[in-house]
mmCIF file of C-alpha atoms in Angstrom:
data_model
loop_
_atom_site.group_PDB
_atom_site.id
_atom_site.type_symbol
_atom_site.label_atom_id
_atom_site.label_comp_id
_atom_site.label_asym_id
_atom_site.label_seq_id
_atom_site.Cartn_x
_atom_site.Cartn_y
_atom_site.Cartn_z
ATOM 1 C CA UNK A 1 0.000 0.000 0.000
ATOM 2 C CA UNK A 2 1.174 3.484 -0.825
ATOM 3 C CA UNK A 3 0.972 6.536 1.393
ATOM 4 C CA UNK A 4 0.203 10.167 0.681
ATOM 5 C CA UNK A 5 3.347 11.810 -0.668
ATOM 6 C CA UNK A 6 4.779 8.609 -2.197
ATOM 7 C CA UNK A 7 6.096 8.754 -5.735
ATOM 8 C CA UNK A 8 4.761 6.051 -8.031
ATOM 9 C CA UNK A 9 5.232 5.120 -11.681
ATOM 10 C CA UNK A 10 1.806 5.013 -13.274
ATOM 11 C CA UNK A 11 1.331 3.232 -16.593
ATOM 12 C CA UNK A 12 0.912 5.855 -19.266
ATOM 13 C CA UNK A 13 1.157 8.902 -16.986
ATOM 14 C CA UNK A 14 4.758 8.607 -15.829
ATOM 15 C CA UNK A 15 5.786 9.618 -12.328
ATOM 16 C CA UNK A 16 2.963 10.664 -10.038
ATOM 17 C CA UNK A 17 2.691 11.586 -6.406
ATOM 18 C CA UNK A 18 -0.056 10.112 -4.247
ATOM 19 C CA UNK A 19 -2.008 13.203 -3.206
ATOM 20 C CA UNK A 20 -4.951 11.509 -1.469
ATOM 21 C CA UNK A 21 -6.393 8.123 -0.592
ATOM 22 C CA UNK A 22 -10.159 8.262 -0.324
ATOM 23 C CA UNK A 23 -13.531 7.047 -1.503
ATOM 24 C CA UNK A 24 -15.121 8.875 -4.410
ATOM 25 C CA UNK A 25 -18.554 10.446 -4.350
ATOM 26 C CA UNK A 26 -19.232 9.906 -8.043
ATOM 27 C CA UNK A 27 -22.290 8.334 -9.610
ATOM 28 C CA UNK A 28 -21.672 4.731 -10.662
ATOM 29 C CA UNK A 29 -18.643 4.281 -8.392
ATOM 30 C CA UNK A 30 -18.684 2.004 -5.350
ATOM 31 C CA UNK A 31 -18.884 4.419 -2.398
ATOM 32 C CA UNK A 32 -16.901 2.014 -0.185
ATOM 33 C CA UNK A 33 -13.948 1.527 -2.537
ATOM 34 C CA UNK A 34 -10.742 3.403 -1.715
ATOM 35 C CA UNK A 35 -8.878 5.207 -4.518
ATOM 36 C CA UNK A 36 -5.399 6.581 -4.886
ATOM 37 C CA UNK A 37 -5.635 10.100 -6.213
ATOM 38 C CA UNK A 38 -2.446 10.679 -8.187
ATOM 39 C CA UNK A 39 -1.000 13.906 -9.526
ATOM 40 C CA UNK A 40 1.456 13.463 -12.402
ATOM 41 C CA UNK A 41 4.683 15.266 -11.515
ATOM 42 C CA UNK A 42 5.411 16.473 -15.049
ATOM 43 C CA UNK A 43 1.824 17.050 -16.205
ATOM 44 C CA UNK A 44 0.225 18.940 -13.360
ATOM 45 C CA UNK A 45 -3.001 19.590 -15.274
ATOM 46 C CA UNK A 46 -4.229 16.014 -14.938
ATOM 47 C CA UNK A 47 -5.332 13.741 -12.118
ATOM 48 C CA UNK A 48 -5.366 9.943 -12.062
ATOM 49 C CA UNK A 49 -7.774 7.822 -10.017
ATOM 50 C CA UNK A 50 -6.664 4.240 -9.278
ATOM 51 C CA UNK A 51 -8.692 1.841 -7.140
ATOM 52 C CA UNK A 52 -6.491 0.681 -4.250
ATOM 53 C CA UNK A 53 -7.600 -2.909 -4.925
ATOM 54 C CA UNK A 54 -6.249 -2.733 -8.496
ATOM 55 C CA UNK A 55 -3.150 -0.671 -7.809
ATOM 56 C CA UNK A 56 -0.732 -3.598 -8.297
ATOM 57 C CA UNK A 57 -1.821 -3.752 -11.937
ATOM 58 C CA UNK A 58 -1.378 -0.050 -12.633
ATOM 59 C CA UNK A 59 1.267 1.511 -10.428
ATOM 60 C CA UNK A 60 4.548 0.637 -8.794
ATOM 61 C CA UNK A 61 6.971 2.479 -6.533
ATOM 62 C CA UNK A 62 9.571 4.548 -8.343
ATOM 63 C CA UNK A 63 13.124 3.262 -8.167
ATOM 64 C CA UNK A 64 15.146 4.272 -5.148
ATOM 65 C CA UNK A 65 18.527 5.947 -5.715
ATOM 66 C CA UNK A 66 20.482 2.692 -5.480
ATOM 67 C CA UNK A 67 18.174 0.907 -7.932
ATOM 68 C CA UNK A 68 18.386 3.864 -10.333
ATOM 69 C CA UNK A 69 22.194 3.888 -10.229
ATOM 70 C CA UNK A 70 22.294 0.123 -10.824
ATOM 71 C CA UNK A 71 19.888 0.474 -13.755
ATOM 72 C CA UNK A 72 22.033 3.151 -15.389
ATOM 73 C CA UNK A 73 25.229 1.160 -14.771
ATOM 74 C CA UNK A 74 23.576 -1.907 -16.295
ATOM 75 C CA UNK A 75 22.339 -0.203 -19.462
ATOM 76 C CA UNK A 76 25.155 -1.673 -21.609
ATOM 77 C CA UNK A 77 23.961 -5.169 -20.644
ATOM 78 C CA UNK A 78 20.330 -4.572 -21.606
ATOM 79 C CA UNK A 79 19.604 -5.906 -25.083
ATOM 80 C CA UNK A 80 17.701 -4.082 -27.770
ATOM 81 C CA UNK A 81 14.365 -5.372 -28.961
ATOM 82 C CA UNK A 82 14.502 -8.028 -31.674
ATOM 83 C CA UNK A 83 12.354 -6.535 -34.418
ATOM 84 C CA UNK A 84 11.601 -9.102 -37.095
ATOM 85 C CA UNK A 85 9.137 -6.992 -39.070
ATOM 86 C CA UNK A 86 8.454 -3.275 -39.439
ATOM 87 C CA UNK A 87 4.754 -4.114 -39.211
ATOM 88 C CA UNK A 88 5.285 -5.227 -35.605
ATOM 89 C CA UNK A 89 7.272 -2.196 -34.435
ATOM 90 C CA UNK A 90 4.480 -0.086 -32.992
ATOM 91 C CA UNK A 91 2.906 -3.048 -31.179
ATOM 92 C CA UNK A 92 6.263 -3.936 -29.641
ATOM 93 C CA UNK A 93 6.814 -0.339 -28.583
ATOM 94 C CA UNK A 94 3.359 -0.136 -26.983
ATOM 95 C CA UNK A 95 4.018 -3.408 -25.142
ATOM 96 C CA UNK A 96 7.219 -2.028 -23.645
ATOM 97 C CA UNK A 97 5.421 1.069 -22.420
ATOM 98 C CA UNK A 98 2.432 -0.874 -21.060
ATOM 99 C CA UNK A 99 4.807 -3.083 -19.066
ATOM 100 C CA UNK A 100 5.655 -0.091 -16.841
ATOM 101 C CA UNK A 101 9.082 -1.718 -16.418
ATOM 102 C CA UNK A 102 12.147 0.531 -16.474
ATOM 103 C CA UNK A 103 14.297 -2.189 -18.079
ATOM 104 C CA UNK A 104 11.796 -2.393 -20.930
ATOM 105 C CA UNK A 105 11.950 1.388 -21.215
ATOM 106 C CA UNK A 106 15.727 1.144 -21.583
ATOM 107 C CA UNK A 107 15.382 -1.614 -24.201
ATOM 108 C CA UNK A 108 13.012 0.582 -26.178
ATOM 109 C CA UNK A 109 15.197 3.682 -25.958
ATOM 110 C CA UNK A 110 18.291 1.727 -27.018
ATOM 111 C CA UNK A 111 16.416 0.105 -29.891
ATOM 112 C CA UNK A 112 15.128 3.404 -31.229
ATOM 113 C CA UNK A 113 18.506 5.091 -30.737
ATOM 114 C CA UNK A 114 20.335 2.462 -32.796
ATOM 115 C CA UNK A 115 17.580 2.326 -35.432
ATOM 116 C CA UNK A 116 17.880 6.092 -35.840
ATOM 117 C CA UNK A 117 21.673 5.886 -36.165
ATOM 118 C CA UNK A 118 21.377 3.241 -38.904
ATOM 119 C CA UNK A 119 18.800 5.273 -40.789
ATOM 120 C CA UNK A 120 20.888 8.449 -40.585
ATOM 121 C CA UNK A 121 23.980 6.580 -41.805
ATOM 122 C CA UNK A 122 21.914 5.364 -44.764
ATOM 123 C CA UNK A 123 20.854 8.938 -45.533
ATOM 124 C CA UNK A 124 17.277 8.426 -44.288
ATOM 125 C CA UNK A 125 15.288 10.222 -41.638
ATOM 126 C CA UNK A 126 14.044 8.802 -38.362
ATOM 127 C CA UNK A 127 10.571 7.277 -38.654
ATOM 128 C CA UNK A 128 7.616 9.125 -37.136
ATOM 129 C CA UNK A 129 6.800 6.078 -34.989
ATOM 130 C CA UNK A 130 10.345 5.923 -33.619
ATOM 131 C CA UNK A 131 10.305 9.644 -32.884
ATOM 132 C CA UNK A 132 6.920 9.452 -31.139
ATOM 133 C CA UNK A 133 7.757 6.504 -28.910
ATOM 134 C CA UNK A 134 11.242 7.772 -28.109
ATOM 135 C CA UNK A 135 9.675 10.984 -26.757
ATOM 136 C CA UNK A 136 7.106 9.078 -24.710
ATOM 137 C CA UNK A 137 9.419 6.491 -23.173
ATOM 138 C CA UNK A 138 12.329 8.854 -22.538
ATOM 139 C CA UNK A 139 9.895 11.194 -20.784
ATOM 140 C CA UNK A 140 8.787 8.337 -18.498
ATOM 141 C CA UNK A 141 12.297 6.999 -17.833
ATOM 142 C CA UNK A 142 14.006 10.369 -17.416
ATOM 143 C CA UNK A 143 11.187 11.557 -15.154
ATOM 144 C CA UNK A 144 11.553 8.549 -12.899
ATOM 145 C CA UNK A 145 15.342 8.746 -12.796
ATOM 146 C CA UNK A 146 15.137 12.455 -11.981
ATOM 147 C CA UNK A 147 12.997 11.711 -8.932
ATOM 148 C CA UNK A 148 15.086 8.686 -7.920
ATOM 149 C CA UNK A 149 18.445 10.395 -8.286
ATOM 150 C CA UNK A 150 17.209 13.790 -7.066
ATOM 151 C CA UNK A 151 18.466 15.628 -10.137
ATOM 152 C CA UNK A 152 16.605 17.882 -12.590
ATOM 153 C CA UNK A 153 14.854 15.968 -15.354
ATOM 154 C CA UNK A 154 16.742 17.892 -18.031
ATOM 155 C CA UNK A 155 20.046 16.593 -16.604
ATOM 156 C CA UNK A 156 19.148 12.894 -16.701
ATOM 157 C CA UNK A 157 20.155 12.326 -20.317
ATOM 158 C CA UNK A 158 23.609 13.771 -19.602
ATOM 159 C CA UNK A 159 23.882 11.612 -16.482
ATOM 160 C CA UNK A 160 23.124 8.508 -18.542
ATOM 161 C CA UNK A 161 25.461 9.550 -21.368
ATOM 162 C CA UNK A 162 28.310 10.069 -18.898
ATOM 163 C CA UNK A 163 27.836 6.488 -17.723
ATOM 164 C CA UNK A 164 29.037 5.303 -21.132
ATOM 165 C CA UNK A 165 25.865 3.337 -21.919
ATOM 166 C CA UNK A 166 26.506 3.054 -25.653
ATOM 167 C CA UNK A 167 29.893 1.356 -25.445
#
């Protein structure tokens, strides 16, 4: 169970803070069911409501500092996705994001990074799908690492780059 003030990683919303835990007085909602009321850290205009009973399916605690440092140090050992067909790319990307797993986020970022490099070397532009999902997943990963490592979000990419991840 999470407490008010806890940071959580929430599916397609990224890092959120638990702002309240309460029942909802909304028509069609069980008046006895407790909900986590989440405020996305990097999108303050929205609010997320997650039933406490279903929270394990939707949210997880953000990495602590030690876990975040180990993840970054282990990036060279995380394999890229094995894409057998361009028709499957978007589905694979969506699956990585739906997993809400930081290792899958890294796999996706590495995959897109290397795909972009190959395309640029061949004189072609990055695909729109790669660009879209790179933005989404890097936003989620960098947001979580910023909270975990207590550094500004805009410094996370440099932190990762300095670790020598692409060696």
